[in-house]
Coordinates of C-alpha atoms and ligand atoms in Angstrom, one line a residue:
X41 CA 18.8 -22.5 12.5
X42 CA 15.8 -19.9 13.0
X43 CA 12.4 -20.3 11.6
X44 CA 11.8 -18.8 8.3
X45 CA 8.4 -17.4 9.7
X46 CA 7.3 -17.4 12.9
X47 CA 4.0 -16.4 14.1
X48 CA 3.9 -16.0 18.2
X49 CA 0.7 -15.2 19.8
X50 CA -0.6 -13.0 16.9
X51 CA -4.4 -11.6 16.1
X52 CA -5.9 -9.2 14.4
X53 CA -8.8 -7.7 14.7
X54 CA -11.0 -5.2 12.2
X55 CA -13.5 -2.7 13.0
X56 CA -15.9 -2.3 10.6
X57 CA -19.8 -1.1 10.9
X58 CA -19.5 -0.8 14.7
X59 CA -18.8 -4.3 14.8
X60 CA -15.2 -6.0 16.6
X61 CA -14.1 -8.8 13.6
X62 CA -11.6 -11.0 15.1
X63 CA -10.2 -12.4 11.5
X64 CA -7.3 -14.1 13.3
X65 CA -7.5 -15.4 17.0
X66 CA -4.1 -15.9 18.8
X67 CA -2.0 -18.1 16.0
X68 CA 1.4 -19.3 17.2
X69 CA 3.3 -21.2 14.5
X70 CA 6.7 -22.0 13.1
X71 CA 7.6 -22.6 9.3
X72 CA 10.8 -24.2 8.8
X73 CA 13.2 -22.9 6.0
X74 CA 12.4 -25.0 2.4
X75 CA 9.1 -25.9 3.9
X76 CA 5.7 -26.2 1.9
X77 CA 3.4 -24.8 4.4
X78 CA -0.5 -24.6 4.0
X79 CA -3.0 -22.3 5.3
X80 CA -6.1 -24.5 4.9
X81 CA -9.8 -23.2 6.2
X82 CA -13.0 -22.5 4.5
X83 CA -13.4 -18.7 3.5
X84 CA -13.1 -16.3 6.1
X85 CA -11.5 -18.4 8.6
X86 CA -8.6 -15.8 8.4
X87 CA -5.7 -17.4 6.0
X88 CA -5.6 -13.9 4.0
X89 CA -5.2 -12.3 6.7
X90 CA -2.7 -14.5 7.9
X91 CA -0.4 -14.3 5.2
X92 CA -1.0 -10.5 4.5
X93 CA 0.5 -9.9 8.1
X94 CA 3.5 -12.1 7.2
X95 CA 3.8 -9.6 4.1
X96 CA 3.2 -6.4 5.9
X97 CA 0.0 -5.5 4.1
X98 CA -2.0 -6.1 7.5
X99 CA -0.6 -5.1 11.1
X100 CA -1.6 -7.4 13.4
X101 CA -3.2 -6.5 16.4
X102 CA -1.4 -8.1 19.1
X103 CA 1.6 -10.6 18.8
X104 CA 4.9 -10.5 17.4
X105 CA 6.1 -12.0 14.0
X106 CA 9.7 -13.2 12.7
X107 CA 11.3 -13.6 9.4
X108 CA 14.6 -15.7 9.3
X109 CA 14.9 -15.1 13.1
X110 CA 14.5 -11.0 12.6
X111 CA 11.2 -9.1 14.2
X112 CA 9.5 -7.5 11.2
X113 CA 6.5 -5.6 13.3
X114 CA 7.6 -2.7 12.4
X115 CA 9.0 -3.1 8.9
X116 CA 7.1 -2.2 5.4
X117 CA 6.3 -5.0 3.0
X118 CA 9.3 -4.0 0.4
X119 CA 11.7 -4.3 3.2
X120 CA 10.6 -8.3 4.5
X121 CA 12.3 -11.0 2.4
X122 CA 9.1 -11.6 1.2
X123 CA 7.4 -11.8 -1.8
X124 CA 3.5 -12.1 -2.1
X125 CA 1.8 -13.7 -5.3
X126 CA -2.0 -12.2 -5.5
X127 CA -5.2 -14.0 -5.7
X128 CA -5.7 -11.7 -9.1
X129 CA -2.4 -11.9 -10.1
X130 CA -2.3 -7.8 -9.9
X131 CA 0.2 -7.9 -13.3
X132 CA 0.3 -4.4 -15.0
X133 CA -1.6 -4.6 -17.9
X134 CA -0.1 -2.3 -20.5
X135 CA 3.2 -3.9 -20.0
X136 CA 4.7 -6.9 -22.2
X137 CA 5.4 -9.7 -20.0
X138 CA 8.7 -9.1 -20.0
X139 CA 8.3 -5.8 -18.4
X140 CA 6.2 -7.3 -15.8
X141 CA 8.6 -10.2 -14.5
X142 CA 11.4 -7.7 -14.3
X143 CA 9.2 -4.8 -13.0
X144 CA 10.7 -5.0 -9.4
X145 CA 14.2 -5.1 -11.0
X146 CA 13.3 -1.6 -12.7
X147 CA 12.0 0.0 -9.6
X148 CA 15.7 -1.0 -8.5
X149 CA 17.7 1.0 -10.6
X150 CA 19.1 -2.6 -12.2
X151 CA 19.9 -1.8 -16.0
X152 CA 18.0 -2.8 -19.0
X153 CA 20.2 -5.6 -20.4
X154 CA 20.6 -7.5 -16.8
X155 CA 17.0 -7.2 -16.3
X156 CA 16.1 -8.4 -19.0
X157 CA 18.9 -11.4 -19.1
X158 CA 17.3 -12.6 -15.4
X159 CA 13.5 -12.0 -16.6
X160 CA 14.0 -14.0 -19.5
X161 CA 16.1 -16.8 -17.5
X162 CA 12.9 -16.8 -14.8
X163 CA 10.2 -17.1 -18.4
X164 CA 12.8 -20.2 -18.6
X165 CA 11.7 -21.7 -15.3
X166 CA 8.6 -21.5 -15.3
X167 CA 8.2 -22.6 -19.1
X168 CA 7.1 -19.8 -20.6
X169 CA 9.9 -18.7 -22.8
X170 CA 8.2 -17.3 -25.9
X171 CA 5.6 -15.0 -24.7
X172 CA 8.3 -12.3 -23.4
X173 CA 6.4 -9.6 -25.9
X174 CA 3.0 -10.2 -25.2
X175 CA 0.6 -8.6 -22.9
X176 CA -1.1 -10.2 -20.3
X177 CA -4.4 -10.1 -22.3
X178 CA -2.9 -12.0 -24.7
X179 CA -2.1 -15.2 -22.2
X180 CA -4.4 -17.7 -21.0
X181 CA -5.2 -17.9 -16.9
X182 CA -2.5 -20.5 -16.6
X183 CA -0.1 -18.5 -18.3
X184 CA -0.4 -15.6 -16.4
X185 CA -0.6 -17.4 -13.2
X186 CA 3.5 -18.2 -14.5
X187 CA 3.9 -15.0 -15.1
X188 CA 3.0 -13.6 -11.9
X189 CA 5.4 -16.3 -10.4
X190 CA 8.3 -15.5 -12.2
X191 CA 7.7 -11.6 -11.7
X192 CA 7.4 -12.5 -7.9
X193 CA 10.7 -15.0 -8.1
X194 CA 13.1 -12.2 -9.9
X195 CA 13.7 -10.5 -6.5
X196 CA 15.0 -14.1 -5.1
X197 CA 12.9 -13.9 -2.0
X198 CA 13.6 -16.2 1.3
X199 CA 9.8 -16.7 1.2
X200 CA 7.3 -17.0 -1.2
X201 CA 3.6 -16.3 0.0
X202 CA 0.8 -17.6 -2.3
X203 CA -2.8 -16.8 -1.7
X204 CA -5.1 -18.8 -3.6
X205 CA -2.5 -18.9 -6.5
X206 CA -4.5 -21.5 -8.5
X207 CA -8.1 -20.6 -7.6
X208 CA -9.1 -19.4 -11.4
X209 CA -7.5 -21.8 -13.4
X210 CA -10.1 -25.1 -14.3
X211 CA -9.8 -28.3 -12.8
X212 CA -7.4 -29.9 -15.0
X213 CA -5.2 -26.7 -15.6
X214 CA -5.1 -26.6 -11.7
X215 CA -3.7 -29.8 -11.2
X216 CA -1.3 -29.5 -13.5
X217 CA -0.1 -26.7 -11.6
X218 CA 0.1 -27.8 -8.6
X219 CA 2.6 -30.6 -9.8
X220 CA 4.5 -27.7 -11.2
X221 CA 4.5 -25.4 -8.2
X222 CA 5.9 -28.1 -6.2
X223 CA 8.1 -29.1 -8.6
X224 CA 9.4 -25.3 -8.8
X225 CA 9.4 -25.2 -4.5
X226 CA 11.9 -28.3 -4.6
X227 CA 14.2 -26.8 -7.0
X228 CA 14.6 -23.9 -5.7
X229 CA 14.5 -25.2 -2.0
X230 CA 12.9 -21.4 -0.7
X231 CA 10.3 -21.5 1.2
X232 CA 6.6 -21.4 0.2
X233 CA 3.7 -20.1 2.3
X234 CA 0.7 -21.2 0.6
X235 CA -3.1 -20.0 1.2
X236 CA -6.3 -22.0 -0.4
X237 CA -9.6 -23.6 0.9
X238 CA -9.0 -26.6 -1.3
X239 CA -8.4 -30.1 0.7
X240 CA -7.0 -31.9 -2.4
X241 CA -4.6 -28.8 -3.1
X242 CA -3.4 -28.9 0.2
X243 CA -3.1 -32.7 0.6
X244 CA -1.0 -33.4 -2.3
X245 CA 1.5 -29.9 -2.2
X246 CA 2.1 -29.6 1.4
X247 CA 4.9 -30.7 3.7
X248 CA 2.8 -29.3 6.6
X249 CA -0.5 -28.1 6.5
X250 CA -1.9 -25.6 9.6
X251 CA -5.5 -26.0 9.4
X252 CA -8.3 -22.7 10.0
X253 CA -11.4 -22.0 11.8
X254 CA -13.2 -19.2 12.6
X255 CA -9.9 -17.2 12.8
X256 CA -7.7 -19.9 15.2
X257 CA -5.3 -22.9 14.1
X258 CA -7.0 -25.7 14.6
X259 CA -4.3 -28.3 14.1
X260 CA -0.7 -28.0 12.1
X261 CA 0.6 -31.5 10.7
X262 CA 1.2 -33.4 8.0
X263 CA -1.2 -34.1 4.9
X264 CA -1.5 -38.1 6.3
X265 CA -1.3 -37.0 9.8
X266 CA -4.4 -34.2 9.1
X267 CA -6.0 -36.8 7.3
X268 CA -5.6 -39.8 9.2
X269 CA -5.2 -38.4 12.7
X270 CA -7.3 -35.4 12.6
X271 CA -7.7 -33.9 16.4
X272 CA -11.4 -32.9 15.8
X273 CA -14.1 -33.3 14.2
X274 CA -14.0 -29.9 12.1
X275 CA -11.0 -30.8 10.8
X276 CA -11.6 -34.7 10.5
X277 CA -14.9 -33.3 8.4
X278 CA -12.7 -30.6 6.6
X279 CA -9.7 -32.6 4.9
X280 CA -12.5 -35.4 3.5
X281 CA -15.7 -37.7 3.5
X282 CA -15.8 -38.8 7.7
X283 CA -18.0 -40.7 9.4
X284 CA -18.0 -38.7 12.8
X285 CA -19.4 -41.1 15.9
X286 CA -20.5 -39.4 19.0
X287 CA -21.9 -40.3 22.3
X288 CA -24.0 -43.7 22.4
X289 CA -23.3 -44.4 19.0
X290 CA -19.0 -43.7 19.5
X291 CA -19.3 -45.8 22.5
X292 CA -21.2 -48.2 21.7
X293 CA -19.1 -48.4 18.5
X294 CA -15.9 -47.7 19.6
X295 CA -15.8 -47.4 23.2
X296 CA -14.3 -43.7 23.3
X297 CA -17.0 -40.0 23.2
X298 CA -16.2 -39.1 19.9
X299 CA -14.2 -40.8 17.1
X300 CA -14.2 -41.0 13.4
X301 CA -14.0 -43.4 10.4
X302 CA -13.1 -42.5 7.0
X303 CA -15.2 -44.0 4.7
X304 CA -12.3 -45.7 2.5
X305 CA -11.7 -48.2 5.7
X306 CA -15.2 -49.7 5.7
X307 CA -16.0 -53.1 3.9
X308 CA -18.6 -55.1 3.8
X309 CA -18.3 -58.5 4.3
X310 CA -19.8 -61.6 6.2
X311 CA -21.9 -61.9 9.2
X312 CA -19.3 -63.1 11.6
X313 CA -17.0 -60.8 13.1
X314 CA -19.0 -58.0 11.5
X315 CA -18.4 -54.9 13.8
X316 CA -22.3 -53.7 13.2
X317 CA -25.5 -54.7 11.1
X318 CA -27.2 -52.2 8.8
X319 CA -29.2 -51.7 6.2
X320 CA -28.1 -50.0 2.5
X321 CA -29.9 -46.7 2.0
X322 CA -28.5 -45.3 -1.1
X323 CA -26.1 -46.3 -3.4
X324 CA -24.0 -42.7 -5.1
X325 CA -21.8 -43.2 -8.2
X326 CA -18.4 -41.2 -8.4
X327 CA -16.2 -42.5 -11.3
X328 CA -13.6 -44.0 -9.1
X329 CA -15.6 -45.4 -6.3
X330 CA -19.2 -46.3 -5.1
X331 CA -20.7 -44.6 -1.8
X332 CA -23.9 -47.0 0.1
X333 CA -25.0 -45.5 3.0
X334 CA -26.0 -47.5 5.6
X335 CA -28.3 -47.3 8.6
X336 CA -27.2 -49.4 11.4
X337 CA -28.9 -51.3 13.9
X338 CA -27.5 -48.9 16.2
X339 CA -29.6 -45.6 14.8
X340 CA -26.4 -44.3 13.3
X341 CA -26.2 -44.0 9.5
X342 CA -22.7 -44.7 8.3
X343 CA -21.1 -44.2 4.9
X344 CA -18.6 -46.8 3.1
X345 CA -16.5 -46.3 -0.2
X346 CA -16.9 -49.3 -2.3
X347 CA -14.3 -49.9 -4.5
X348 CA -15.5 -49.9 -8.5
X349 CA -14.5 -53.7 -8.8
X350 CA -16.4 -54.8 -5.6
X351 CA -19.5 -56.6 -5.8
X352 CA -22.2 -54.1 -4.5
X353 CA -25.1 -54.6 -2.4
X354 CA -28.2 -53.1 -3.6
X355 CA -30.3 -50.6 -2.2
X356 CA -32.7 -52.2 0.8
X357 CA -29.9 -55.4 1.5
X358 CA -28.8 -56.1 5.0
X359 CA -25.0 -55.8 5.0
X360 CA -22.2 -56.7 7.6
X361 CA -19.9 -53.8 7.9
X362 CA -16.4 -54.3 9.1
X363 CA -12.9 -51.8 9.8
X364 CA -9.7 -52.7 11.4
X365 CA -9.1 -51.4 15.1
X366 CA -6.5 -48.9 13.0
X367 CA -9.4 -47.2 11.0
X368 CA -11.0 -46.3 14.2
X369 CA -9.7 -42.5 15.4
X370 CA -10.9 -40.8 18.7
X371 CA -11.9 -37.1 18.1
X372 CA -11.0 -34.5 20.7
X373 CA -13.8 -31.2 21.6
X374 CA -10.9 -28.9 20.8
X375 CA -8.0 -28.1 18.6
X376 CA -4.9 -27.0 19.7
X377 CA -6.0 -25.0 22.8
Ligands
ADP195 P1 -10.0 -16.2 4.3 O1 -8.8 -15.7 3.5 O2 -9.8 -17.4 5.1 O3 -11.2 -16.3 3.4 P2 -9.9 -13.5 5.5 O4 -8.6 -13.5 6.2 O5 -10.0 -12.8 4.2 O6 -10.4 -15.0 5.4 O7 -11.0 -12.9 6.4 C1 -11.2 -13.3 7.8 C2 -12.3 -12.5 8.4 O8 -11.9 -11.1 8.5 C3 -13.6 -12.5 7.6 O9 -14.7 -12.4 8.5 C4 -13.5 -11.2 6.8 O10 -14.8 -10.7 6.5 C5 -12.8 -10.3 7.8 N1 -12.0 -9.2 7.1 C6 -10.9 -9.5 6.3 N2 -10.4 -8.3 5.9 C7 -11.1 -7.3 6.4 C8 -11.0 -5.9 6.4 N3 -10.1 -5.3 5.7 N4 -11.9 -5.2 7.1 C9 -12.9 -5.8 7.8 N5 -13.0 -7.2 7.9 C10 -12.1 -7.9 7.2
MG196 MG1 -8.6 -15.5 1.4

């Protein structure tokens, strides 16, 4: 079966103020069909971009790109089996909702009572049946955010490309939504190309999850692959709290140049067969867990997540720190080239 995107060898570079911007750097990358994929990075690592050139909003410089196994270089945005949700939503203000998630129906020619039927059926799915009259003024963020998925969902779409889609909503909203959105994904089995700088988002939606820097994929894999097999240290430090080990410290530690240890797999515990010695610095409260760092013996300060029920050291104790072989993960200099 082909890929339902396929990215092979693209970039793209801008030119603004004199200046040569190389936004994205040479990405090669397959989505599969009914795959959540992530583009993770920090801001301006070149996910827009990304996804914008899988729209047809951005022509990328070089490479070639594929949709369902057909070369869409040279094709317009409106003619890709693609739809794009916007960071801003971008729903037409002066229209009722309704109007809004059938809008591309309209452009269509379809007529006013099967537009209508299969905007109200799509208000349905994504649980907003009553508000078909209002404006979007009238709706809170997390309502429009539905509405702007359903208006993007009417023209049934092979791939959906989100950028950022939760990125106003508050904390709470936001998680809610992200159990929806994936909910919504696995029902209707399309394919979901999803942008955001946000670790959590990305770890708990994802099936795969291509990881940005400066413009070029650092590493594709799964949310506990990324997380517990990062291949360097920018993603290792990206995806969560890491303790990163390098040179005497990693070997004297762990025998390898670089390697990592998540914070989660240290405990303390007694003297013998304590992997190091070290001394509790501070001691950081965060609801669910307690964070001491430590400075060990070695010159290398590490940090350990205690769990709420353990009994804590205080600040100034001597402490024995100890991790399975497992929790130990060598780091490579570079990502996937
Ligand atoms: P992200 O979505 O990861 O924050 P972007 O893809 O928006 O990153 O941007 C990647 C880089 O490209 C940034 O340095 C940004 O400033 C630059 N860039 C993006 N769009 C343009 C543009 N239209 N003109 C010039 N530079 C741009
Ligand atoms: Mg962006």
């Amino acid at each position: 079966m082909a890929h339902a995107v396929s990215l092979s060898g693209v970039s793209c570079v801008f030119h603004s103020g004199g200046r040569a911007v190389k936004a994205v750097d040479d990405v090669s990358l397959d989505i599969q069909p009914g795959e959540f994929f992530t583009l993770l990075g920090p801001s301006g690592s070149g996910k827009t971009t990304c996804l914008r050139m899988i729209g047809g909003f951005t022509r990328p410089t070089s490479g070639t790109l594929s949709i369902h196994g057909e070369v869409v270089d040279s094709l317009p945005p409106y003619l890709r089996p693609v739809t794009t949700v916007f960071q801003d939503y971008a729903l037409f203000p002066h229209m009722t909702v309704l109007d809004n998630v059938a809008y591309s129906l309209m452009v269509r020619g379809v007529a006013k009572s099967v537009r209508e039927k299969r905007a109200s059926e799509l208000l349905e799915l994504v649980r907003l049946p009553d508000m078909s009259s209002r404006k979007p003024a009238q709706l809170s963020g997390g309502q429009r955010q539905r509405v702007a998925l359903a208006r993007a969902l009417i023209s049934e779409p092979k791939v959906l490309l989100l950028d950022e889609p939760l990125g106003a909503l508050d904390l709470k909203l936001r998680e809610q939504m992200q159990v929806e959105l994936k909910e919504l994904q696995r029902r209707l089995a399309i394919t979901f190309v999803l942008v955001t700088h946000d670790q959590h988002e990305a770890l708990s939606m994802s099936d795969r999850i291509g990881v940005f820097n400066r413009g070029r994929l650092e590493q594709i894999d799964t949310p506990t692959g990324l997380y517990e097999q990062p291949a360097t240290r920018f993603v290792a430090e990206f995806l969560g709290a890491a303790n990163v080990l390098e040179a005497d410290a990693a070997q004297q530690l762990t025998g390898s140049a670089a390697a990592m240890i998540r914070p989660e797999r240290i405990r303390l515990g007694a003297e013998q067969g304590a992997r190091v010695r070290g001394v509790v610095q501070t001691l950081q409260y965060f609801g669910s867990f307690w964070r001491a760092k430590i400075q060990c013996d070695q010159g290398t300060a590490l940090i350990a997540d205690l769990a709420i029920d353990s009994v804590l050291p205080a600040a100034g104790e001597t402490v024995h720190l100890h991790w399975d072989d497992s929790a130990i993960h060598r780091l490579n200099e570079t990502g996937m080239r």
